[in-house]
């Protein structure tokens, strides 16, 4: 396996859900999974599959306006799973303390929401699934799996006519970061 992990071409929302569900079977308590990609890339669709894989009965929706949702399910071994689904899109406003950088501001916001400790040290049965949190996750979670979802423009169209839509192919790249993910092999379903 290469250092960047697999790259998968996804054609439908059902395929994206299936990848999320399959990945959830490889997670364990304490894991942090980071989803990144442009608006409409399929991050929440991936999260829906992830939740289904954990047996979560509640609908998985984007927690954009609530920042985080906590849901209960089960890992593949039957033990209880506590999923914290975070959407950091609205975090990181432009009000900074003197000398404070962007990451510092984001960390302060996470602390005020009580999410900093969850990210730094998820519980034994907790999995963090974070959308839009690249800077925070890098600062707080040295052990994580990064899922990058890209929406390539239609290669058959001239550059001037390319338009991003909700339809079409997505490219999903999985990047394991840290020793906890060193044995990660999505194709063979192992860690």
Coordinates of C-alpha atoms in Angstrom, one line a residue:
X1 CA 0.0 0.0 0.0
X2 CA 1.3 3.5 -0.8
X3 CA 1.6 6.2 1.8
X4 CA -1.4 8.1 0.5
X5 CA -3.8 5.1 0.7
X6 CA -6.3 4.2 -2.0
X7 CA -7.9 6.4 -4.5
X8 CA -11.4 5.3 -5.5
X9 CA -13.7 6.6 -8.3
X10 CA -17.3 7.0 -7.1
X11 CA -20.1 7.5 -9.6
X12 CA -23.3 7.6 -7.4
X13 CA -24.5 8.7 -4.0
X14 CA -25.2 5.0 -3.3
X15 CA -21.5 4.2 -4.1
X16 CA -20.4 7.0 -1.7
X17 CA -22.6 5.6 1.1
X18 CA -21.2 2.1 0.5
X19 CA -17.6 3.4 0.9
X20 CA -18.6 5.2 4.1
X21 CA -20.3 2.0 5.4
X22 CA -17.3 -0.2 4.5
X23 CA -14.9 2.2 6.2
X24 CA -17.0 2.3 9.4
X25 CA -16.4 -1.5 9.7
X26 CA -12.6 -0.7 10.0
X27 CA -12.9 1.9 12.7
X28 CA -12.5 1.5 16.4
X29 CA -12.9 3.6 19.5
X30 CA -10.6 6.6 19.6
X31 CA -10.5 7.0 15.8
X32 CA -10.7 10.4 14.1
X33 CA -11.8 10.5 10.5
X34 CA -11.6 13.8 8.6
X35 CA -13.7 14.5 5.5
X36 CA -12.7 17.3 3.2
X37 CA -13.8 18.5 -0.2
X38 CA -15.8 21.3 -1.8
X39 CA -19.4 22.0 -1.1
X40 CA -21.5 19.3 -2.6
X41 CA -18.7 16.8 -2.9
X42 CA -20.5 14.1 -0.9
X43 CA -19.1 14.5 2.6
X44 CA -22.6 14.1 4.2
X45 CA -23.5 11.3 1.9
X46 CA -20.3 9.5 3.0
X47 CA -21.2 10.2 6.6
X48 CA -24.7 8.6 6.0
X49 CA -23.0 5.4 4.9
X50 CA -20.6 5.6 7.8
X51 CA -23.5 5.9 10.3
X52 CA -25.4 3.0 8.6
X53 CA -22.3 0.9 9.0
X54 CA -22.3 1.6 12.7
X55 CA -26.0 0.6 12.9
X56 CA -27.1 4.2 13.7
X57 CA -30.9 4.4 13.3
X58 CA -31.2 8.2 13.3
X59 CA -30.8 10.0 10.0
X60 CA -27.4 11.4 9.4
X61 CA -27.7 15.0 8.2
X62 CA -25.2 17.8 7.9
X63 CA -24.7 19.2 11.4
X64 CA -23.8 22.6 9.9
X65 CA -26.0 24.7 12.1
X66 CA -25.5 22.6 15.2
X67 CA -21.8 22.1 14.7
X68 CA -21.8 18.6 16.2
X69 CA -24.3 15.7 16.6
X70 CA -23.7 12.8 18.9
X71 CA -25.2 9.5 17.8
X72 CA -25.2 6.0 19.3
X73 CA -24.5 2.8 17.3
X74 CA -22.4 -0.4 17.4
X75 CA -19.0 -1.4 16.0
X76 CA -18.7 -4.5 13.9
X77 CA -17.7 -6.5 17.0
X78 CA -21.0 -5.6 18.7
X79 CA -19.5 -3.1 21.2
X80 CA -21.2 0.3 21.6
X81 CA -20.1 3.1 19.4
X82 CA -20.5 6.7 20.1
X83 CA -20.2 8.8 16.9
X84 CA -19.5 12.5 17.1
X85 CA -20.3 14.0 13.7
X86 CA -18.7 17.5 13.5
X87 CA -19.2 20.1 10.8
X88 CA -16.5 22.8 11.2
X89 CA -17.6 24.8 8.2
X90 CA -19.0 27.7 10.3
X91 CA -16.0 27.7 12.7
X92 CA -13.1 30.0 12.4
X93 CA -14.6 33.4 12.2
X94 CA -12.4 36.5 11.6
X95 CA -12.3 37.8 15.2
X96 CA -8.9 37.1 16.5
X97 CA -7.1 38.0 19.8
X98 CA -3.9 40.0 19.3
X99 CA -1.2 37.7 17.9
X100 CA -3.7 34.8 17.5
X101 CA -3.4 32.7 14.3
X102 CA -6.2 30.9 12.5
X103 CA -5.6 27.5 14.1
X104 CA -5.5 29.2 17.6
X105 CA -8.9 30.8 16.9
X106 CA -10.3 27.5 15.7
X107 CA -9.0 25.7 18.8
X108 CA -10.6 28.4 21.0
X109 CA -13.9 27.9 19.3
X110 CA -13.7 24.1 19.7
X111 CA -12.9 24.6 23.4
X112 CA -15.9 26.9 23.9
X113 CA -18.0 24.1 22.3
X114 CA -16.5 21.4 24.5
X115 CA -15.1 19.6 21.4
X116 CA -11.4 20.1 22.0
X117 CA -11.1 17.3 24.5
X118 CA -13.1 14.9 22.3
X119 CA -10.8 15.5 19.4
X120 CA -7.6 15.3 21.5
X121 CA -8.6 12.2 23.3
X122 CA -11.7 10.5 22.0
X123 CA -13.1 7.9 24.4
X124 CA -12.6 4.2 24.0
X125 CA -15.9 3.8 22.2
X126 CA -16.0 7.2 20.4
X127 CA -15.3 7.9 16.8
X128 CA -15.0 11.5 15.5
X129 CA -16.2 12.1 12.0
X130 CA -15.3 15.7 11.1
X131 CA -16.3 17.6 8.0
X132 CA -14.3 20.8 7.1
X133 CA -11.8 20.5 10.0
X134 CA -8.5 20.2 8.2
X135 CA -6.7 22.8 10.3
X136 CA -8.2 21.6 13.6
X137 CA -7.7 17.9 13.1
X138 CA -4.1 18.5 12.1
X139 CA -3.5 20.5 15.3
X140 CA -5.5 18.1 17.6
X141 CA -5.4 14.6 16.1
X142 CA -2.0 13.4 15.1
X143 CA -3.6 9.9 14.5
X144 CA -6.3 10.2 11.9
X145 CA -7.6 9.0 8.6
X146 CA -8.1 11.8 6.1
X147 CA -10.7 11.3 3.4
X148 CA -10.4 13.8 0.5
X149 CA -13.4 14.0 -1.9
X150 CA -12.9 15.8 -5.2
X151 CA -15.3 16.6 -7.9
X152 CA -13.4 16.8 -11.2
X153 CA -14.9 18.9 -13.9
X154 CA -16.2 17.1 -16.9
X155 CA -13.1 16.2 -18.9
X156 CA -15.0 16.3 -22.2
X157 CA -16.0 19.9 -21.9
X158 CA -13.9 22.9 -22.9
X159 CA -12.4 24.7 -19.8
X160 CA -14.8 27.7 -20.2
X161 CA -17.9 25.4 -20.1
X162 CA -16.9 23.2 -17.1
X163 CA -19.4 23.4 -14.4
X164 CA -19.6 21.6 -11.0
X165 CA -23.0 19.9 -10.5
X166 CA -24.4 17.6 -7.9
X167 CA -24.2 14.7 -10.4
X168 CA -21.1 13.0 -11.6
X169 CA -17.9 11.3 -10.6
X170 CA -16.2 11.9 -7.3
X171 CA -12.6 10.9 -6.6
X172 CA -12.1 9.7 -3.0
X173 CA -8.6 9.5 -1.6
X174 CA -7.9 8.0 1.8
X175 CA -4.7 9.2 3.6
X176 CA -3.8 7.4 6.9
X177 CA -1.9 9.7 9.3
X178 CA 0.0 8.3 12.3
X179 CA 0.8 4.8 13.6
X180 CA -2.8 3.9 14.5
X181 CA -3.6 3.8 10.8
X182 CA -0.2 2.3 9.7
X183 CA -1.8 -1.0 8.7
X184 CA -4.8 0.5 7.0
X185 CA -5.7 -1.4 3.8
X186 CA -9.2 -0.4 2.5
X187 CA -9.1 -2.8 -0.4
X188 CA -8.6 -5.8 1.8
X189 CA -10.8 -4.5 4.7
X190 CA -8.0 -4.5 7.3
X191 CA -6.1 -2.4 9.7

